[in-house]
Tab-separated table of C-alpha atoms and ligand atoms in Angstrom:
chain	number	residue	atom	x	y	z
A	1	MET	CA	99.875	93.976	113.917
A	2	ASN	CA	100.306	90.382	113.264
A	3	ARG	CA	99.702	88.422	110.172
A	4	ARG	CA	96.495	87.252	111.582
A	5	GLN	CA	95.069	90.192	112.312
A	6	PHE	CA	96.199	91.808	109.055
A	7	PHE	CA	94.044	89.234	107.020
A	8	ARG	CA	91.071	90.293	109.096
A	9	THR	CA	91.393	93.568	108.300
A	10	ALA	CA	92.062	92.987	104.628
A	11	THR	CA	88.849	90.888	104.233
A	12	GLY	CA	86.859	93.527	106.099
A	13	ALA	CA	87.927	96.169	103.717
A	14	ALA	CA	87.257	94.055	100.806
A	15	THR	CA	83.467	93.901	102.142
A	16	PHE	CA	83.158	97.475	102.643
A	17	VAL	CA	84.213	97.904	98.780
A	18	ARG	CA	80.703	96.042	97.862
A	19	ILE	CA	78.796	98.412	99.711
A	20	PRO	CA	77.952	101.267	97.742
A	21	TYR	CA	77.868	103.810	100.607
A	22	VAL	CA	79.901	103.597	103.790
A	23	SER	CA	78.983	105.196	107.259
A	24	ALA	CA	81.195	107.188	109.138
A	25	ALA	CA	81.955	104.515	111.143
A	26	GLY	CA	83.505	102.611	108.419
A	27	ALA	CA	85.464	105.823	107.531
A	28	ALA	CA	87.941	105.047	110.444
A	29	LYS	CA	89.073	102.061	108.260
A	30	TYR	CA	91.358	103.465	105.768
A	31	ASP	CA	94.202	106.127	106.394
A	32	LEU	CA	94.707	107.186	103.106
A	33	ILE	CA	92.928	106.806	99.657
A	34	VAL	CA	94.439	107.573	96.241
A	35	LYS	CA	91.265	108.516	94.520
A	36	GLY	CA	90.168	108.307	91.024
A	37	GLY	CA	93.579	107.495	89.330
A	38	ARG	CA	94.394	104.997	86.477
A	39	VAL	CA	95.623	102.279	88.344
A	40	ILE	CA	97.935	99.902	86.456
A	41	ASP	CA	99.141	97.192	88.130
A	42	PRO	CA	100.748	94.429	85.912
A	43	SER	CA	101.105	92.081	88.696
A	44	ARG	CA	97.523	91.879	88.613
A	45	LYS	CA	96.704	92.518	85.066
A	46	LEU	CA	94.944	95.597	86.126
A	47	ASP	CA	94.446	98.575	84.137
A	48	ALA	CA	91.348	100.663	85.019
A	49	ILE	CA	90.325	103.797	86.895
A	50	ARG	CA	90.438	102.744	90.555
A	51	ASP	CA	90.540	103.985	94.244
A	52	VAL	CA	93.242	102.547	96.288
A	53	ALA	CA	92.503	102.399	100.174
A	54	ILE	CA	95.159	102.112	102.599
A	55	ALA	CA	95.277	100.966	106.277
A	56	HIS	CA	98.038	100.412	108.833
A	57	GLY	CA	100.717	101.024	105.850
A	58	ARG	CA	99.125	98.061	103.877
A	59	ILE	CA	97.007	98.138	100.629
A	60	ALA	CA	93.554	97.408	102.355
A	61	ALA	CA	91.286	97.608	98.962
A	62	ILE	CA	91.243	98.691	95.252
A	63	GLY	CA	87.660	99.263	93.940
A	64	ALA	CA	85.800	101.715	91.931
A	65	ASN	CA	84.567	104.709	93.602
A	66	ILE	CA	85.267	103.639	97.470
A	67	ARG	CA	82.830	106.229	99.156
A	68	VAL	CA	84.595	106.346	102.406
A	69	ASP	CA	86.241	109.571	104.129
A	70	ALA	CA	89.819	108.549	104.597
A	71	ALA	CA	92.077	110.412	107.161
A	72	GLU	CA	93.923	111.615	103.917
A	73	VAL	CA	92.954	111.988	100.158
A	74	VAL	CA	95.623	111.838	97.257
A	75	ASP	CA	93.690	113.191	94.343
A	76	ALA	CA	94.920	111.033	91.453
A	77	ARG	CA	92.307	111.805	88.823
A	78	GLY	CA	93.809	111.968	85.528
A	79	LYS	CA	97.209	110.521	86.409
A	80	LEU	CA	98.632	106.909	86.685
A	81	VAL	CA	98.687	105.023	89.677
A	82	VAL	CA	101.339	102.253	89.871
A	83	PRO	CA	103.263	100.147	92.460
A	84	GLY	CA	106.136	102.266	93.990
A	85	LEU	CA	109.129	101.978	91.462
A	86	ILE	CA	112.034	99.811	92.370
A	87	ASP	CA	115.227	100.488	90.770
A	88	ILE	CA	117.781	97.710	90.756
A	89	HIS	CA	120.579	99.503	89.660
A	90	THR	CA	121.464	102.925	91.252
A	91	HIS	CA	124.238	104.537	93.152
A	92	ALA	CA	121.896	106.260	95.334
A	93	ALA	CA	124.282	105.308	98.414
A	94	ARG	CA	126.869	107.376	97.133
A	95	ILE	CA	125.455	110.996	98.627
A	96	LYS	CA	123.409	111.452	101.645
A	97	ASP	CA	120.364	112.684	100.062
A	98	GLY	CA	120.240	110.082	97.076
A	99	PRO	CA	117.512	107.935	98.830
A	100	ALA	CA	115.303	111.003	99.410
A	101	LEU	CA	115.869	112.374	95.830
A	102	CYS	CA	114.934	108.894	94.673
A	103	LEU	CA	112.192	108.563	96.664
A	104	ALA	CA	110.439	111.810	95.379
A	105	ASP	CA	110.639	110.248	91.992
A	106	GLY	CA	108.452	107.372	92.925
A	107	VAL	CA	111.459	105.277	93.751
A	108	THR	CA	110.042	103.415	96.737
A	109	GLY	CA	113.134	100.549	96.726
A	110	TRP	CA	116.194	100.415	95.407
A	111	ILE	CA	120.020	98.826	95.150
A	112	ASP	CA	122.888	100.628	95.189
A	113	ALA	CA	125.094	98.625	92.529
A	114	GLY	CA	128.918	98.381	93.711
A	115	SER	CA	129.540	102.061	94.636
A	116	GLN	CA	131.902	100.759	97.313
A	117	GLY	CA	134.112	97.540	98.011
A	118	ALA	CA	135.113	95.781	100.787
A	119	ASP	CA	137.106	98.904	101.967
A	120	ARG	CA	134.554	101.250	102.521
A	121	ILE	CA	131.257	99.315	102.281
A	122	GLY	CA	130.488	100.856	105.496
A	123	GLU	CA	130.127	104.197	103.988
A	124	THR	CA	127.149	102.963	101.478
A	125	ILE	CA	125.704	100.481	103.944
A	126	ALA	CA	125.242	103.858	106.384
A	127	ILE	CA	123.147	105.503	103.917
A	128	ALA	CA	121.291	102.588	103.034
A	129	LYS	CA	120.317	102.050	107.011
A	130	ALA	CA	119.536	105.544	107.211
A	131	ALA	CA	117.240	105.422	103.938
A	132	PRO	CA	113.195	105.872	104.262
A	133	GLN	CA	112.434	103.007	101.826
A	134	PRO	CA	113.837	99.414	101.667
A	135	CYS	CA	117.160	99.051	100.155
A	136	ARG	CA	120.239	97.211	100.035
A	137	VAL	CA	124.203	97.323	98.440
A	138	LEU	CA	126.076	95.218	96.153
A	139	ILE	CA	129.539	95.184	97.248
A	140	ASN	CA	131.914	95.796	94.508
A	141	ILE	CA	134.207	92.980	93.764
A	142	GLY	CA	137.075	95.558	93.670
A	143	ARG	CA	137.967	96.388	97.133
A	144	ALA	CA	138.237	99.929	96.515
A	145	GLY	CA	134.906	100.576	94.848
A	146	ILE	CA	134.661	102.048	91.801
A	147	LEU	CA	138.027	103.659	90.558
A	148	PRO	CA	138.742	106.112	87.529
A	149	GLU	CA	141.536	104.229	86.789
A	150	GLY	CA	139.561	100.896	86.745
A	151	ASP	CA	138.400	99.165	89.723
A	152	THR	CA	139.941	95.670	89.081
A	153	MET	CA	142.526	96.719	86.561
A	154	ASP	CA	145.069	95.441	89.443
A	155	ILE	CA	143.768	91.960	89.759
A	156	ASN	CA	144.786	91.938	93.383
A	157	ARG	CA	141.819	94.388	93.976
A	158	ALA	CA	139.487	91.639	93.498
A	159	ASP	CA	140.090	90.180	96.857
A	160	VAL	CA	137.883	87.411	97.516
A	161	GLY	CA	138.659	87.094	101.316
A	162	ALA	CA	138.249	90.984	101.993
A	163	ALA	CA	134.544	90.756	100.056
A	164	ARG	CA	133.279	87.661	102.041
A	165	GLU	CA	134.692	89.321	105.200
A	166	ALA	CA	132.732	92.488	104.166
A	167	ILE	CA	129.720	90.376	103.376
A	168	ALA	CA	129.730	88.344	106.751
A	169	ARG	CA	129.868	91.610	108.723
A	170	ASN	CA	126.990	93.113	106.850
A	171	ARG	CA	124.795	90.201	105.959
A	172	GLU	CA	121.454	91.889	106.105
A	173	MET	CA	122.664	94.781	104.058
A	174	ILE	CA	124.567	93.206	101.222
A	175	ALA	CA	122.544	91.600	98.760
A	176	GLY	CA	124.979	90.792	96.130
A	177	VAL	CA	128.064	91.242	94.511
A	178	LYS	CA	128.959	93.837	91.571
A	179	ALA	CA	131.462	92.962	88.861
A	180	ARG	CA	132.048	95.859	86.386
A	181	LEU	CA	133.782	93.948	83.262
A	182	SER	CA	134.169	96.546	80.687
A	183	ARG	CA	137.683	97.188	79.326
A	184	GLU	CA	138.334	100.609	80.807
A	185	VAL	CA	137.218	98.932	84.426
A	186	VAL	CA	139.358	95.501	84.230
A	187	GLY	CA	141.025	95.535	81.351
A	188	PRO	CA	141.812	91.807	80.207
A	189	ASN	CA	140.680	90.709	83.735
A	190	ASP	CA	137.237	90.379	82.949
A	191	PHE	CA	136.854	86.502	83.274
A	192	GLU	CA	138.773	86.010	86.405
A	193	VAL	CA	137.099	88.866	88.079
A	194	LEU	CA	133.622	87.475	87.294
A	195	ARG	CA	135.185	84.078	88.471
A	196	ARG	CA	136.263	85.707	91.771
A	197	ALA	CA	132.724	87.390	92.014
A	198	GLN	CA	131.137	84.101	92.132
A	199	GLU	CA	133.678	82.728	94.615
A	200	VAL	CA	132.635	85.462	96.972
A	201	ALA	CA	128.802	85.272	96.408
A	202	SER	CA	128.371	81.462	96.489
A	203	PRO	CA	128.924	80.969	100.214
A	204	PHE	CA	126.227	83.364	100.628
A	205	HIS	CA	123.708	82.192	97.943
A	206	LEU	CA	123.989	85.808	96.509
A	207	PRO	CA	123.490	87.082	92.956
A	208	VAL	CA	126.106	88.538	91.182
A	209	MET	CA	125.402	91.541	88.753
A	210	ILE	CA	127.587	92.026	86.048
A	211	HIS	CA	128.177	95.061	84.052
A	212	MET	CA	128.514	94.191	80.353
A	213	GLY	CA	129.365	95.875	77.084
A	214	GLN	CA	132.789	96.511	75.682
A	215	THR	CA	134.548	93.796	77.345
A	216	VAL	CA	137.941	92.343	75.904
A	217	SER	CA	136.319	88.666	76.472
A	218	PRO	CA	133.595	87.714	74.312
A	219	LEU	CA	130.099	87.727	76.123
A	220	PRO	CA	129.391	84.007	75.781
A	221	LYS	CA	132.658	83.157	77.692
A	222	LEU	CA	131.163	85.611	80.538
A	223	LEU	CA	127.725	84.603	80.199
A	224	ALA	CA	128.717	80.740	80.895
A	225	LEU	CA	130.034	81.741	84.515
A	226	LEU	CA	126.126	83.346	85.223
A	227	LYS	CA	124.136	81.440	87.404
A	228	PRO	CA	120.287	81.427	87.718
A	229	GLY	CA	119.217	84.712	89.615
A	230	ASP	CA	121.922	86.890	88.647
A	231	ILE	CA	121.474	90.102	86.303
A	232	VAL	CA	123.509	91.396	83.396
A	233	THR	CA	122.966	95.105	83.639
A	234	HIS	CA	123.595	97.515	80.499
A	235	MET	CA	121.914	94.854	78.401
A	236	PHE	CA	121.670	97.421	75.383
A	237	ALA	CA	125.245	98.007	75.349
A	238	PRO	CA	126.753	98.810	71.701
A	239	PRO	CA	129.659	96.644	70.267
A	240	PRO	CA	132.043	94.955	71.250
A	241	ASN	CA	130.207	92.321	72.763
A	242	SER	CA	126.789	93.211	72.630
A	243	ILE	CA	124.155	90.828	73.113
A	244	ILE	CA	122.763	91.053	69.245
A	245	ASP	CA	125.148	90.176	66.060
A	246	ASP	CA	125.344	92.176	62.980
A	247	ALA	CA	122.483	90.108	61.390
A	248	GLY	CA	120.167	91.067	64.006
A	249	HIS	CA	120.134	87.854	66.042
A	250	ILE	CA	120.027	87.396	69.915
A	251	LEU	CA	123.116	85.372	70.565
A	252	PRO	CA	122.011	82.021	71.427
A	253	GLU	CA	124.112	81.933	74.874
A	254	VAL	CA	122.031	85.085	75.725
A	255	MET	CA	118.921	83.202	75.099
A	256	ALA	CA	120.227	80.245	76.915
A	257	ALA	CA	121.234	82.584	79.797
A	258	ARG	CA	117.655	84.188	80.152
A	259	ARG	CA	116.075	80.476	79.929
A	260	ARG	CA	118.188	79.383	83.044
A	261	GLY	CA	117.293	82.472	84.818
A	262	VAL	CA	119.703	84.992	84.368
A	263	ARG	CA	117.955	88.214	84.216
A	264	PHE	CA	118.517	91.378	81.808
A	265	ASP	CA	118.377	94.744	82.717
A	266	LEU	CA	118.731	97.983	81.274
A	267	GLY	CA	121.210	100.169	83.367
A	268	ASN	CA	120.662	103.542	81.721
A	269	GLY	CA	123.671	105.281	82.904
A	270	ARG	CA	125.478	108.202	81.090
A	271	VAL	CA	128.315	106.467	79.150
A	272	GLY	CA	128.551	103.646	76.569
A	273	HIS	CA	125.635	101.626	77.645
A	274	LEU	CA	122.827	102.976	75.719
A	275	ARG	CA	122.567	103.823	71.932
A	276	TRP	CA	119.002	104.139	70.355
A	277	ASP	CA	119.875	101.935	67.374
A	278	MET	CA	121.102	98.873	69.114
A	279	THR	CA	118.263	99.404	71.478
A	280	GLU	CA	115.581	99.075	68.795
A	281	ARG	CA	117.446	96.418	67.105
A	282	ILE	CA	117.234	94.310	70.136
A	283	LEU	CA	113.432	95.330	71.098
A	284	GLN	CA	112.647	94.594	67.319
A	285	ALA	CA	114.646	91.172	68.060
A	286	GLY	CA	111.599	90.487	70.585
A	287	PHE	CA	114.373	90.403	73.410
A	288	LEU	CA	112.577	92.696	75.974
A	289	PRO	CA	114.406	93.781	79.298
A	290	ASP	CA	113.150	92.306	82.554
A	291	THR	CA	113.931	95.076	84.230
A	292	PHE	CA	114.634	98.850	84.191
A	293	SER	CA	117.336	100.526	86.190
A	294	THR	CA	118.508	104.057	86.014
A	295	ASP	CA	122.334	103.487	87.078
A	296	TRP	CA	121.083	106.818	88.961
A	297	THR	CA	123.906	109.254	90.266
A	298	PRO	CA	124.023	112.618	91.022
A	299	GLU	CA	125.482	113.822	87.661
A	300	GLY	CA	122.832	111.821	85.911
A	301	ARG	CA	119.902	113.685	87.489
A	302	ALA	CA	121.216	116.467	85.557
A	303	SER	CA	121.734	114.974	81.990
A	304	GLN	CA	120.171	111.501	80.272
A	305	VAL	CA	118.994	109.788	83.422
A	306	ILE	CA	117.042	112.639	85.179
A	307	ASP	CA	114.595	110.368	86.917
A	308	PHE	CA	113.318	106.774	86.871
A	309	PRO	CA	109.736	107.966	84.967
A	310	ASN	CA	112.057	109.720	82.464
A	311	VAL	CA	113.744	106.395	81.694
A	312	MET	CA	110.587	104.527	81.335
A	313	SER	CA	109.399	106.994	78.973
A	314	LYS	CA	112.353	106.062	76.505
A	315	PHE	CA	110.952	102.942	76.335
A	316	LEU	CA	107.270	104.148	75.400
A	317	MET	CA	109.038	106.051	72.755
A	318	LEU	CA	110.459	103.035	71.096
A	319	GLY	CA	107.139	100.895	71.064
A	320	MET	CA	106.904	99.186	74.241
A	321	SER	CA	103.722	99.300	76.020
A	322	ILE	CA	102.750	101.320	79.021
A	323	ASP	CA	102.069	98.103	80.906
A	324	GLN	CA	105.392	96.543	79.948
A	325	VAL	CA	107.066	99.691	80.928
A	326	ILE	CA	105.486	99.686	84.254
A	327	ALA	CA	105.964	95.559	84.943
A	328	CYS	CA	109.787	96.121	84.425
A	329	ALA	CA	109.819	98.876	87.104
A	330	THR	CA	107.944	97.308	89.408
A	331	VAL	CA	106.775	93.543	89.851
A	332	ASN	CA	109.755	92.116	87.575
A	333	ALA	CA	112.189	93.991	89.690
A	334	SER	CA	110.648	92.825	92.939
A	335	ARG	CA	111.849	89.372	91.933
A	336	ALA	CA	115.566	90.189	91.552
A	337	PHE	CA	116.119	90.742	95.073
A	338	ALA	CA	114.639	89.189	98.475
A	339	VAL	CA	114.410	92.487	100.209
A	340	PHE	CA	111.472	93.579	97.357
A	341	ARG	CA	109.344	90.524	97.951
A	342	ASN	CA	105.786	91.303	98.014
A	343	ARG	CA	106.573	94.639	96.541
A	344	GLY	CA	106.234	95.898	93.101
A	345	THR	CA	102.370	95.403	93.423
A	346	LEU	CA	99.088	96.791	94.539
A	347	LYS	CA	97.654	93.588	95.883
A	348	VAL	CA	95.415	93.861	99.022
A	349	GLY	CA	97.868	92.972	101.761
A	350	ALA	CA	101.046	94.442	100.123
A	351	PRO	CA	103.059	97.079	101.725
A	352	ALA	CA	101.340	100.533	100.598
A	353	ASP	CA	104.395	101.790	98.388
A	354	ILE	CA	102.557	103.511	95.393
A	355	ALA	CA	103.938	105.688	92.821
A	356	VAL	CA	101.337	108.518	91.450
A	357	LEU	CA	102.960	109.379	87.803
A	358	GLU	CA	101.502	111.937	85.271
A	359	LEU	CA	101.719	110.595	81.532
A	360	ARG	CA	102.053	113.906	79.859
A	361	GLU	CA	101.482	114.080	75.752
A	362	GLY	CA	103.620	116.649	74.050
A	363	THR	CA	106.867	116.893	72.506
A	364	PHE	CA	109.954	115.378	74.678
A	365	ASP	CA	113.559	114.883	73.858
A	366	PHE	CA	115.369	111.790	74.979
A	367	VAL	CA	118.952	111.781	74.686
A	368	ASP	CA	120.973	108.278	74.538
A	369	ASN	CA	124.619	107.802	75.948
A	370	TYR	CA	126.210	108.813	72.571
A	371	GLU	CA	124.404	112.335	72.572
A	372	ASN	CA	121.806	110.883	69.883
A	373	LYS	CA	118.636	112.763	70.151
A	374	ARG	CA	115.115	111.317	69.620
A	375	THR	CA	111.812	112.901	70.307
A	376	GLY	CA	108.788	111.126	71.875
A	377	ARG	CA	105.430	112.263	72.271
A	378	GLN	CA	104.750	110.932	75.783
A	379	ARG	CA	106.599	111.448	79.078
A	380	LEU	CA	106.180	110.158	82.623
A	381	PHE	CA	106.529	112.682	85.403
A	382	PRO	CA	106.594	112.002	89.082
A	383	SER	CA	103.818	113.488	90.943
A	384	ALA	CA	103.478	112.001	94.126
A	385	THR	CA	104.694	109.146	96.328
A	386	VAL	CA	103.154	106.926	99.081
A	387	LEU	CA	105.662	104.738	101.095
A	388	ALA	CA	104.517	102.264	103.608
A	389	GLY	CA	101.002	104.250	103.412
A	390	LYS	CA	102.271	107.532	103.884
A	391	ARG	CA	102.318	110.343	101.472
A	392	ILE	CA	105.962	111.811	101.193
A	393	ALA	CA	106.547	114.082	98.591
A	394	THR	CA	104.775	115.943	95.813
A	395	ARG	CA	106.870	117.157	92.646
A	396	ALA	CA	106.220	118.781	89.372
B	1	ZN	ZN1	126.063	101.421	87.561
């Protein structure tokens, strides 16, 4: 359906919402209704019990008690209905079933952040292309990708020519450049590796995502190389070179980077990125993440990360509001990469990507990257996912 037809449909649907009862003739309008859930859509500042009606793969109407028989009904009573989750730092393209596993967790869009470099980028791209949901990959500036001995410990692996060539060949699937800069990945090469990452990205106008924390160079020196739209992942990394000083002040260079449009992202991961006390101090200083991300790996499914809703729940425990938590995983994340534009929202006309989550009350243990355990009273669980208007999975 073309754009003009679509807007006619959307307008027609909105009219139906205002009518208390809709005849069977009107019923054909919707393919699916997510019924009776608490709809939280930070993009529209909406938090209310609503029905979400879907037609032709798009959000067709949102209203209280839409009295229409749709082809399919997802009963969301007692659950949260939020825009499909967007995870901007995963390694979902490392394994074949990564995308489907993420989708079952409510993740309707993801970025593979540098699993591979120029030499084997084709492998991650093949998985991304076969994925059910919209996704892209970042190319690791290290041409051999993630290496146990350090991606760019050998500076020759930060090969500008090879990376540019790979991007030129795969322009539609490579959405940026990843530079992992911690000591055990680059040694003293962090600044030069980041400089080369920017050299790769600039002719293509692509963002660079840096993996911060435990770097040899002081963070301000690295931040100086970041341009608007670039992303700092692992923003809660403990010293050396965290974003906050010992006195509890966010570094002025970090504030300046945010002001000029650099994004700060969680990147939960499993090693060296997340420690409760640091996270608490940074949140207390008023520096909230722009985006959440899991740094998802098959190993992370078994410990610490588990799933995206679990990662989000940690920040409920740390005092962020449900609205802030959902925003970090939806609308904010949609702004980070062009592929997600018009997603991360439930506005009428947007692609019908929806995560139905269950917010359970109880006692839930969360572990940081240093085996510190904390107990929260709420945990989000994935319940159902709708992708492009089709219900795809049920879990939990
Ligand atoms: Zn990662």
